[in-house]
Coordinates of C-alpha atoms in Angstrom, one line a residue:
X1425 CA -11.9 -14.7 2.6
X1426 CA -8.4 -15.8 1.8
X1427 CA -5.9 -13.1 0.8
X1428 CA -6.4 -12.3 -2.9
X1429 CA -9.7 -14.1 -3.1
X1430 CA -11.2 -13.0 -6.4
X1431 CA -7.9 -11.5 -7.4
X1432 CA -6.1 -12.8 -10.5
X1433 CA -3.8 -11.8 -13.4
X1434 CA -2.2 -8.6 -12.0
X1435 CA 0.3 -6.4 -13.7
X1436 CA 3.9 -7.1 -13.5
X1437 CA 5.1 -7.9 -10.0
X1438 CA 1.7 -7.4 -8.5
X1439 CA 0.3 -10.1 -6.2
X1440 CA -2.2 -10.7 -3.4
X1441 CA -0.8 -10.1 0.1
X1442 CA -1.9 -9.9 3.7
X1443 CA -1.9 -6.2 4.9
X1444 CA -1.7 -5.3 8.6
X1445 CA -3.1 -2.0 9.8
X1446 CA -0.7 -0.4 12.3
X1447 CA -0.9 2.7 14.4
X1448 CA 2.8 3.6 13.9
X1449 CA 5.2 2.9 11.1
X1450 CA 7.1 -0.4 11.2
X1451 CA 10.5 1.1 10.4
X1452 CA 12.8 -1.1 12.4
X1453 CA 13.8 -4.7 11.6
X1454 CA 12.2 -5.8 14.9
X1455 CA 8.9 -4.1 14.2
X1456 CA 8.8 -5.6 10.7
X1457 CA 9.7 -9.0 12.1
X1458 CA 6.9 -8.8 14.7
X1459 CA 4.4 -8.2 11.9
X1460 CA 5.9 -10.9 9.7
X1461 CA 5.6 -13.4 12.6
X1462 CA 1.8 -13.0 12.5
X1463 CA 1.5 -13.4 8.8
X1464 CA 1.5 -9.8 7.6
X1465 CA 3.4 -9.1 4.4
X1466 CA 2.6 -5.4 4.3
X1467 CA 2.0 -2.8 7.1
X1468 CA 0.2 0.4 6.5
X1469 CA -1.2 3.2 8.6
X1470 CA -4.2 4.0 6.4
X1471 CA -6.5 1.0 6.7
X1472 CA -6.6 0.9 10.5
X1473 CA -9.3 3.5 10.9
X1474 CA -11.4 1.8 8.3
X1475 CA -10.9 -1.6 10.1
X1476 CA -11.9 -0.1 13.4
X1477 CA -15.0 1.5 11.9
X1478 CA -15.9 -1.8 10.2
X1479 CA -15.4 -3.8 13.5
X1480 CA -17.6 -1.3 15.5
X1481 CA -20.3 -1.5 12.8
X1482 CA -20.2 -5.3 12.7
X1483 CA -20.3 -5.5 16.5
X1484 CA -23.5 -3.4 16.5
X1485 CA -25.1 -5.7 13.9
X1486 CA -24.9 -3.4 10.9
X1487 CA -23.8 -4.8 7.6
X1488 CA -20.3 -3.8 6.5
X1489 CA -18.5 -3.9 3.2
X1490 CA -15.3 -5.9 2.7
X1491 CA -12.1 -3.9 2.3
X1492 CA -10.0 -4.4 -0.8
X1493 CA -6.8 -2.4 -0.8
X1494 CA -4.6 -1.8 -3.8
X1495 CA -1.2 -0.7 -2.7
X1496 CA 2.0 0.3 -4.3
X1497 CA 4.8 -0.4 -1.8
X1498 CA 7.7 2.1 -1.8
X1499 CA 9.4 1.2 1.5
X1500 CA 10.7 -2.3 1.8
X1501 CA 13.1 -3.9 4.3
X1502 CA 15.8 -3.5 1.7
X1503 CA 14.9 0.1 0.8
X1504 CA 13.2 1.8 3.8
X1505 CA 11.9 5.3 3.5
X1506 CA 13.9 6.4 6.5
X1507 CA 13.8 10.1 7.1
X1508 CA 12.0 10.7 3.7
X1509 CA 8.9 9.2 5.4
X1510 CA 8.7 12.3 7.6
X1511 CA 8.5 14.7 4.7
X1512 CA 4.7 14.4 4.4
X1513 CA 3.1 15.2 7.7
X1514 CA 0.1 13.4 9.2
X1515 CA -3.0 14.2 7.1
X1516 CA -1.0 16.0 4.5
X1517 CA -1.1 15.1 0.8
X1518 CA 2.1 16.9 -0.3
X1519 CA 5.7 17.2 0.9
X1520 CA 6.4 19.8 3.6
X1521 CA 8.8 22.1 1.7
X1522 CA 10.2 23.4 4.9
X1523 CA 11.1 19.9 6.2
X1524 CA 12.6 19.1 2.8
X1525 CA 14.7 22.2 2.6
X1526 CA 15.9 21.7 6.2
X1527 CA 16.9 18.1 5.5
X1528 CA 18.8 19.0 2.4
X1529 CA 20.6 21.8 4.1
X1530 CA 21.7 19.5 6.9
X1531 CA 22.4 16.5 4.6
X1532 CA 23.0 17.4 0.9
X1533 CA 23.9 13.8 0.2
X1534 CA 20.2 12.9 0.8
X1535 CA 19.4 14.2 -2.7
X1536 CA 20.4 10.8 -4.2
X1537 CA 17.9 9.0 -1.9
X1538 CA 15.2 11.4 -2.7
X1539 CA 15.8 11.0 -6.5
X1540 CA 15.6 7.2 -6.0
X1541 CA 12.3 7.6 -4.1
X1542 CA 10.9 9.9 -6.8
X1543 CA 11.7 7.3 -9.4
X1544 CA 10.1 4.5 -7.3
X1545 CA 7.0 6.7 -6.8
X1546 CA 6.7 7.2 -10.6
X1547 CA 7.0 3.4 -11.2
X1548 CA 4.4 2.7 -8.5
X1549 CA 2.0 5.3 -10.0
X1550 CA 2.4 3.7 -13.5
X1551 CA 1.7 0.2 -12.0
X1552 CA -1.4 1.3 -10.2
X1553 CA -3.2 2.3 -13.3
X1554 CA -3.2 -1.1 -15.0
X1555 CA -3.8 -2.8 -11.6
X1556 CA -6.8 -0.6 -10.9
X1557 CA -8.2 -1.3 -14.3
X1558 CA -7.7 -5.1 -13.9
X1559 CA -9.3 -5.0 -10.4
X1560 CA -12.3 -2.9 -11.5
X1561 CA -12.8 -5.2 -14.6
X1562 CA -12.7 -8.3 -12.4
X1563 CA -15.1 -6.9 -9.8
X1564 CA -17.6 -5.7 -12.3
X1565 CA -17.3 -8.7 -14.6
X1566 CA -16.2 -6.6 -17.5
X1567 CA -12.6 -7.9 -17.5
X1568 CA -11.3 -10.9 -19.4
X1569 CA -10.9 -12.9 -16.2
X1570 CA -12.0 -12.8 -12.7
X1571 CA -9.0 -12.0 -10.6
X1572 CA -7.7 -14.9 -8.6
X1573 CA -4.3 -15.8 -7.1
X1574 CA -1.6 -16.4 -9.7
X1575 CA -1.9 -19.7 -11.5
X1576 CA -5.6 -20.1 -10.7
X1577 CA -7.3 -18.2 -13.6
X1578 CA -11.1 -18.4 -13.6
X1579 CA -13.1 -17.9 -16.8
X1580 CA -14.9 -14.5 -17.0
X1581 CA -18.4 -14.2 -15.6
X1582 CA -21.2 -14.9 -18.0
X1583 CA -18.7 -16.1 -20.6

């Protein structure tokens, strides 16, 4: 299906996008450019394992569900995470306080970047709530519209 198929009125600044699953972060301009050249608008590390599982299942003839990812993007080419991206270790769900303390001792000026990142994270969390509700409503037919790309609203199912 096309990117955003079945996705429609999304909360402020939300939009359908092509997500590439990478094995390593795309932190450099060259890495981001390589992904952009093949049509990716976002690069993440989390969906790759799901995609590999899905491909293996499909290759063995088993049915597989489609993946729908709802992402809030904190690191952009204009505002990369940089060193802050290393504060949460692989598989961890919280900031490594030792890494954080060590970074701030070595570079007290980093506090401003961390405050900005914290504000970005709060904005992203606030945006995900309405986006999730809109998506669930559209997928279950309980929302006012079936989600579709901007400008292509489709009447609600059964209505």
